[in-house]
Amino acid sequence: KNQVEQSPQSLIILEGKNCTLQCNYTVSPFSNLRWYKQDTGRGPVSLTIMTFSENTKSNGRYTATLDADTKQSSLHITASQLSDSASYICVVGGYGGSQGNLIFGKGTKLSVKP
Amino acid sequence: DVKVTQSSRYLVKRTGEKVFLECVQDMDHENMFWYRQDPGLGLRLIYFSYDVKMKEKGDIPEGYSVSREKKERFSLILESASTNQTSMYLCASSFSLADTGELFFGEGSRLTVL
């Protein structure tokens, strides 16, 4: 069964600290992996999209890594800010599928405290 | 910037009422999607449309229907709302249905069915 598991479920860090969120998937065949940021009560916003051949992609203070062999991805946030408080959702697409076949993780809720 | 606008941010309806959720995108995207998001379950696809008057069922279409009469507008219809349809509803659009097509989300419509 195609699944996307994220850990931890929630995380509290102090402003200025770094953190890493994890995503493991069993989707096969694999095509792409996306990370979205969702502020409370708002729609998700795309951070990165990585394909099979990419193993890292950055968007400002956000860096996503992908290991397609172990089927793991991580999202690293550097020098966290209060505005990073949000849920982060990992989404995996299968090869030959379409956006109608995306598998969504349940998200990691990050709280950044002053 | 792509803008996906959902007509109502918050709605309260009674069991048995007919509910319309409207979504409009301004970037001439071919594809539009309706998801629902519930705590602990992540996003689940209800329906998507890849062209005017075309629709495809997602993972949880039961109790819902959709309408796409114009390219920019995609409506989600609850013929007879029930309490288990209380949820956050998210509309999204994309230019391409290809594996790595970028998804753009609206701000969401939080529906409460009493």
mmCIF file of C-alpha atoms in Angstrom:
data_model
loop_
_atom_site.group_PDB
_atom_site.id
_atom_site.type_symbol
_atom_site.label_atom_id
_atom_site.label_comp_id
_atom_site.label_asym_id
_atom_site.label_seq_id
_atom_site.Cartn_x
_atom_site.Cartn_y
_atom_site.Cartn_z
ATOM 1 C CA LYS A 1 0.000 0.000 0.000
ATOM 2 C CA ASN A 2 1.324 3.444 -0.927
ATOM 3 C CA GLN A 3 1.921 5.442 2.218
ATOM 4 C CA VAL A 4 3.680 8.579 3.388
ATOM 5 C CA GLU A 5 4.712 8.745 7.036
ATOM 6 C CA GLN A 6 5.963 11.926 8.681
ATOM 7 C CA SER A 7 7.779 12.373 11.952
ATOM 8 C CA PRO A 8 7.602 13.820 14.444
ATOM 9 C CA GLN A 9 3.885 14.613 14.632
ATOM 10 C CA SER A 10 4.702 17.844 16.410
ATOM 11 C CA LEU A 11 7.786 19.757 17.400
ATOM 12 C CA ILE A 12 8.526 22.802 19.533
ATOM 13 C CA ILE A 13 11.765 24.708 19.057
ATOM 14 C CA LEU A 14 13.181 28.051 20.118
ATOM 15 C CA GLU A 15 13.500 30.901 17.662
ATOM 16 C CA GLY A 16 16.855 30.872 15.927
ATOM 17 C CA LYS A 17 17.386 27.121 16.271
ATOM 18 C CA ASN A 18 17.538 24.651 13.387
ATOM 19 C CA CYS A 19 15.275 21.663 12.980
ATOM 20 C CA THR A 20 14.763 18.693 10.679
ATOM 21 C CA LEU A 21 11.483 17.063 9.728
ATOM 22 C CA GLN A 22 11.339 13.538 8.356
ATOM 23 C CA CYS A 23 9.274 11.872 5.649
ATOM 24 C CA ASN A 24 9.356 8.157 4.769
ATOM 25 C CA TYR A 25 7.356 6.763 1.896
ATOM 26 C CA THR A 26 6.473 3.445 0.323
ATOM 27 C CA VAL A 27 5.121 4.831 -2.961
ATOM 28 C CA SER A 28 6.347 2.833 -5.919
ATOM 29 C CA PRO A 29 7.234 3.532 -8.630
ATOM 30 C CA PHE A 30 8.348 6.918 -7.415
ATOM 31 C CA SER A 31 8.246 10.133 -9.424
ATOM 32 C CA ASN A 32 8.458 13.168 -7.177
ATOM 33 C CA LEU A 33 8.317 14.395 -3.612
ATOM 34 C CA ARG A 34 6.938 17.747 -2.491
ATOM 35 C CA TRP A 35 7.037 19.695 0.737
ATOM 36 C CA TYR A 36 4.277 22.161 1.561
ATOM 37 C CA LYS A 37 3.931 24.687 4.373
ATOM 38 C CA GLN A 38 0.449 25.251 5.767
ATOM 39 C CA ASP A 39 -0.220 28.082 8.182
ATOM 40 C CA THR A 40 -3.090 27.506 10.593
ATOM 41 C CA GLY A 41 -6.421 28.022 8.854
ATOM 42 C CA ARG A 42 -4.816 28.655 5.456
ATOM 43 C CA GLY A 43 -4.122 26.630 2.315
ATOM 44 C CA PRO A 44 -0.811 24.799 1.749
ATOM 45 C CA VAL A 45 1.972 26.623 -0.077
ATOM 46 C CA SER A 46 4.631 24.772 -2.025
ATOM 47 C CA LEU A 47 8.198 24.854 -0.694
ATOM 48 C CA THR A 48 10.007 22.349 -2.944
ATOM 49 C CA ILE A 49 9.409 19.673 -5.553
ATOM 50 C CA MET A 50 12.101 17.043 -6.137
ATOM 51 C CA THR A 51 12.226 14.363 -8.784
ATOM 52 C CA PHE A 52 13.939 10.997 -8.675
ATOM 53 C CA SER A 53 17.253 12.431 -9.897
ATOM 54 C CA GLU A 54 17.464 15.272 -7.375
ATOM 55 C CA ASN A 55 18.811 14.735 -3.877
ATOM 56 C CA THR A 56 18.636 18.255 -2.505
ATOM 57 C CA LYS A 57 16.716 21.434 -3.168
ATOM 58 C CA SER A 58 16.650 24.712 -1.281
ATOM 59 C CA ASN A 59 14.145 27.498 -0.908
ATOM 60 C CA GLY A 60 15.614 30.206 1.285
ATOM 61 C CA ARG A 61 16.078 28.804 4.789
ATOM 62 C CA TYR A 62 14.338 25.563 3.794
ATOM 63 C CA THR A 63 16.419 22.698 2.403
ATOM 64 C CA ALA A 64 14.851 19.416 1.361
ATOM 65 C CA THR A 65 16.850 16.247 0.811
ATOM 66 C CA LEU A 66 15.806 13.054 -0.891
ATOM 67 C CA ASP A 67 17.247 9.558 -0.742
ATOM 68 C CA ALA A 68 15.283 7.566 -3.304
ATOM 69 C CA ASP A 69 17.132 4.357 -2.385
ATOM 70 C CA THR A 70 15.973 4.401 1.230
ATOM 71 C CA LYS A 71 12.733 6.231 0.356
ATOM 72 C CA GLN A 72 13.364 8.981 2.830
ATOM 73 C CA SER A 73 13.224 12.748 2.684
ATOM 74 C CA SER A 74 13.949 15.454 5.183
ATOM 75 C CA LEU A 75 13.155 19.134 5.422
ATOM 76 C CA HIS A 76 15.756 21.180 7.249
ATOM 77 C CA ILE A 77 14.857 24.638 8.528
ATOM 78 C CA THR A 78 17.763 26.907 9.357
ATOM 79 C CA ALA A 79 17.680 29.742 11.888
ATOM 80 C CA SER A 80 13.990 29.326 12.593
ATOM 81 C CA GLN A 81 11.680 32.324 12.829
ATOM 82 C CA LEU A 82 8.322 32.737 14.540
ATOM 83 C CA SER A 83 6.705 32.766 11.087
ATOM 84 C CA ASP A 84 7.924 29.200 10.522
ATOM 85 C CA SER A 85 5.246 28.029 12.951
ATOM 86 C CA ALA A 86 3.020 25.937 10.685
ATOM 87 C CA SER A 87 2.280 22.400 9.567
ATOM 88 C CA TYR A 88 4.661 20.914 7.028
ATOM 89 C CA ILE A 89 3.210 18.347 4.669
ATOM 90 C CA CYS A 90 5.168 15.796 2.638
ATOM 91 C CA VAL A 91 3.495 14.663 -0.601
ATOM 92 C CA VAL A 92 4.659 11.900 -2.930
ATOM 93 C CA GLY A 93 3.709 11.303 -6.544
ATOM 94 C CA GLY A 94 4.046 7.997 -8.333
ATOM 95 C CA TYR A 95 5.715 7.627 -11.716
ATOM 96 C CA GLY A 96 3.255 7.628 -14.556
ATOM 97 C CA GLY A 97 0.561 8.922 -12.296
ATOM 98 C CA SER A 98 -0.861 12.387 -12.205
ATOM 99 C CA GLN A 99 -1.657 14.928 -9.575
ATOM 100 C CA GLY A 100 -4.857 12.973 -9.078
ATOM 101 C CA ASN A 101 -2.717 10.241 -7.517
ATOM 102 C CA LEU A 102 -0.656 12.220 -5.025
ATOM 103 C CA ILE A 103 -0.197 10.644 -1.592
ATOM 104 C CA PHE A 104 -0.271 13.129 1.282
ATOM 105 C CA GLY A 105 1.391 12.713 4.637
ATOM 106 C CA LYS A 106 -0.425 13.815 7.776
ATOM 107 C CA GLY A 107 1.999 16.617 8.440
ATOM 108 C CA THR A 108 4.351 17.762 11.186
ATOM 109 C CA LYS A 109 3.161 20.676 13.292
ATOM 110 C CA LEU A 110 6.057 22.976 14.116
ATOM 111 C CA SER A 111 5.839 25.611 16.832
ATOM 112 C CA VAL A 112 8.619 28.182 17.095
ATOM 113 C CA LYS A 113 8.734 29.915 20.475
ATOM 114 C CA PRO A 114 10.475 33.218 21.252
ATOM 115 C CA ASP B 1 1.056 35.178 -9.018
ATOM 116 C CA VAL B 2 -1.501 32.414 -9.272
ATOM 117 C CA LYS B 3 -4.597 33.130 -7.288
ATOM 118 C CA VAL B 4 -7.076 30.462 -6.269
ATOM 119 C CA THR B 5 -10.079 32.002 -4.568
ATOM 120 C CA GLN B 6 -12.609 30.091 -2.525
ATOM 121 C CA SER B 7 -15.850 31.971 -2.119
ATOM 122 C CA SER B 8 -16.495 31.279 1.550
ATOM 123 C CA ARG B 9 -13.910 30.940 4.318
ATOM 124 C CA TYR B 10 -16.449 29.799 6.908
ATOM 125 C CA LEU B 11 -19.894 28.244 6.509
ATOM 126 C CA VAL B 12 -22.374 26.804 8.966
ATOM 127 C CA LYS B 13 -25.140 24.634 7.530
ATOM 128 C CA ARG B 14 -27.784 22.313 8.857
ATOM 129 C CA THR B 15 -28.058 18.600 8.193
ATOM 130 C CA GLY B 16 -29.868 17.963 4.927
ATOM 131 C CA GLU B 17 -29.128 21.347 3.382
ATOM 132 C CA LYS B 18 -27.620 21.625 -0.078
ATOM 133 C CA VAL B 19 -24.201 23.261 0.044
ATOM 134 C CA PHE B 20 -22.214 24.878 -2.753
ATOM 135 C CA LEU B 21 -18.510 25.582 -2.407
ATOM 136 C CA GLU B 22 -17.125 27.733 -5.189
ATOM 137 C CA CYS B 23 -13.531 27.971 -6.399
ATOM 138 C CA VAL B 24 -12.126 30.320 -9.030
ATOM 139 C CA GLN B 25 -8.582 30.448 -10.420
ATOM 140 C CA ASP B 26 -7.174 33.284 -12.490
ATOM 141 C CA MET B 27 -4.267 31.605 -14.314
ATOM 142 C CA ASP B 28 -6.038 29.698 -17.080
ATOM 143 C CA HIS B 29 -5.140 26.375 -15.463
ATOM 144 C CA GLU B 30 -6.492 23.215 -17.047
ATOM 145 C CA ASN B 31 -6.808 21.226 -13.854
ATOM 146 C CA MET B 32 -8.716 21.849 -10.677
ATOM 147 C CA PHE B 33 -9.071 19.777 -7.522
ATOM 148 C CA TRP B 34 -11.189 19.535 -4.398
ATOM 149 C CA TYR B 35 -9.710 18.078 -1.202
ATOM 150 C CA ARG B 36 -10.938 17.772 2.323
ATOM 151 C CA GLN B 37 -8.621 17.980 5.293
ATOM 152 C CA ASP B 38 -9.398 16.478 8.676
ATOM 153 C CA PRO B 39 -7.196 16.346 11.776
ATOM 154 C CA GLY B 40 -5.031 13.247 11.814
ATOM 155 C CA LEU B 41 -6.016 12.249 8.269
ATOM 156 C CA GLY B 42 -4.223 14.659 5.999
ATOM 157 C CA LEU B 43 -5.601 15.823 2.675
ATOM 158 C CA ARG B 44 -7.885 13.490 0.771
ATOM 159 C CA LEU B 45 -8.909 14.022 -2.855
ATOM 160 C CA ILE B 46 -12.663 14.232 -3.487
ATOM 161 C CA TYR B 47 -12.825 15.063 -7.211
ATOM 162 C CA PHE B 48 -10.669 16.642 -9.850
ATOM 163 C CA SER B 49 -11.277 18.041 -13.311
ATOM 164 C CA TYR B 50 -8.830 18.217 -16.214
ATOM 165 C CA ASP B 51 -11.084 20.142 -18.600
ATOM 166 C CA VAL B 52 -14.393 21.950 -18.769
ATOM 167 C CA LYS B 53 -17.290 19.567 -18.099
ATOM 168 C CA MET B 54 -14.838 16.746 -17.328
ATOM 169 C CA LYS B 55 -14.471 15.228 -13.873
ATOM 170 C CA GLU B 56 -12.721 12.324 -12.225
ATOM 171 C CA LYS B 57 -13.468 10.749 -8.861
ATOM 172 C CA GLY B 58 -10.825 10.930 -6.216
ATOM 173 C CA ASP B 59 -10.456 8.809 -3.128
ATOM 174 C CA ILE B 60 -13.629 9.898 -1.311
ATOM 175 C CA PRO B 61 -16.312 11.074 -3.796
ATOM 176 C CA GLU B 62 -19.292 9.645 -1.922
ATOM 177 C CA GLY B 63 -21.755 12.322 -0.852
ATOM 178 C CA TYR B 64 -20.237 14.929 -3.171
ATOM 179 C CA SER B 65 -20.649 16.088 -6.745
ATOM 180 C CA VAL B 66 -18.825 18.712 -8.782
ATOM 181 C CA SER B 67 -19.480 21.061 -11.633
ATOM 182 C CA ARG B 68 -17.100 22.691 -14.070
ATOM 183 C CA GLU B 69 -19.002 24.753 -16.607
ATOM 184 C CA LYS B 70 -16.202 27.278 -17.150
ATOM 185 C CA LYS B 71 -12.469 26.737 -17.157
ATOM 186 C CA GLU B 72 -11.794 29.072 -14.244
ATOM 187 C CA ARG B 73 -14.532 27.800 -11.932
ATOM 188 C CA PHE B 74 -14.890 24.484 -10.112
ATOM 189 C CA SER B 75 -17.770 23.926 -7.714
ATOM 190 C CA LEU B 76 -18.162 21.292 -5.028
ATOM 191 C CA ILE B 77 -21.725 20.350 -4.166
ATOM 192 C CA LEU B 78 -23.008 18.565 -1.099
ATOM 193 C CA GLU B 79 -26.506 17.490 -2.118
ATOM 194 C CA SER B 80 -27.614 16.774 1.443
ATOM 195 C CA ALA B 81 -25.065 17.828 4.030
ATOM 196 C CA SER B 82 -24.351 15.506 6.928
ATOM 197 C CA THR B 83 -22.424 16.068 10.132
ATOM 198 C CA ASN B 84 -19.583 13.833 8.960
ATOM 199 C CA GLN B 85 -18.946 16.317 6.167
ATOM 200 C CA THR B 86 -17.839 18.923 8.686
ATOM 201 C CA SER B 87 -14.316 19.631 7.506
ATOM 202 C CA MET B 88 -11.874 22.021 5.889
ATOM 203 C CA TYR B 89 -12.289 21.981 2.115
ATOM 204 C CA LEU B 90 -9.368 22.985 -0.076
ATOM 205 C CA CYS B 91 -9.476 23.806 -3.768
ATOM 206 C CA ALA B 92 -6.334 23.616 -5.907
ATOM 207 C CA SER B 93 -5.388 24.189 -9.512
ATOM 208 C CA SER B 94 -2.489 23.310 -11.795
ATOM 209 C CA PHE B 95 -1.374 23.985 -15.330
ATOM 210 C CA SER B 96 -0.251 20.456 -16.089
ATOM 211 C CA LEU B 97 -1.414 17.084 -14.848
ATOM 212 C CA ALA B 98 2.111 15.764 -15.342
ATOM 213 C CA ASP B 99 3.838 14.074 -12.442
ATOM 214 C CA THR B 100 5.664 17.192 -11.313
ATOM 215 C CA GLY B 101 3.010 19.781 -12.051
ATOM 216 C CA GLU B 102 2.814 22.499 -9.422
ATOM 217 C CA LEU B 103 -0.346 22.588 -7.310
ATOM 218 C CA PHE B 104 -1.677 25.944 -6.104
ATOM 219 C CA PHE B 105 -4.133 25.912 -3.227
ATOM 220 C CA GLY B 106 -6.857 28.273 -2.138
ATOM 221 C CA GLU B 107 -7.219 29.482 1.434
ATOM 222 C CA GLY B 108 -9.781 26.856 2.323
ATOM 223 C CA SER B 109 -13.445 26.773 3.301
ATOM 224 C CA ARG B 110 -14.239 25.544 6.778
ATOM 225 C CA LEU B 111 -17.672 23.925 6.758
ATOM 226 C CA THR B 112 -19.586 23.056 9.900
ATOM 227 C CA VAL B 113 -22.711 20.935 9.535
ATOM 228 C CA LEU B 114 -25.006 21.003 12.559
#
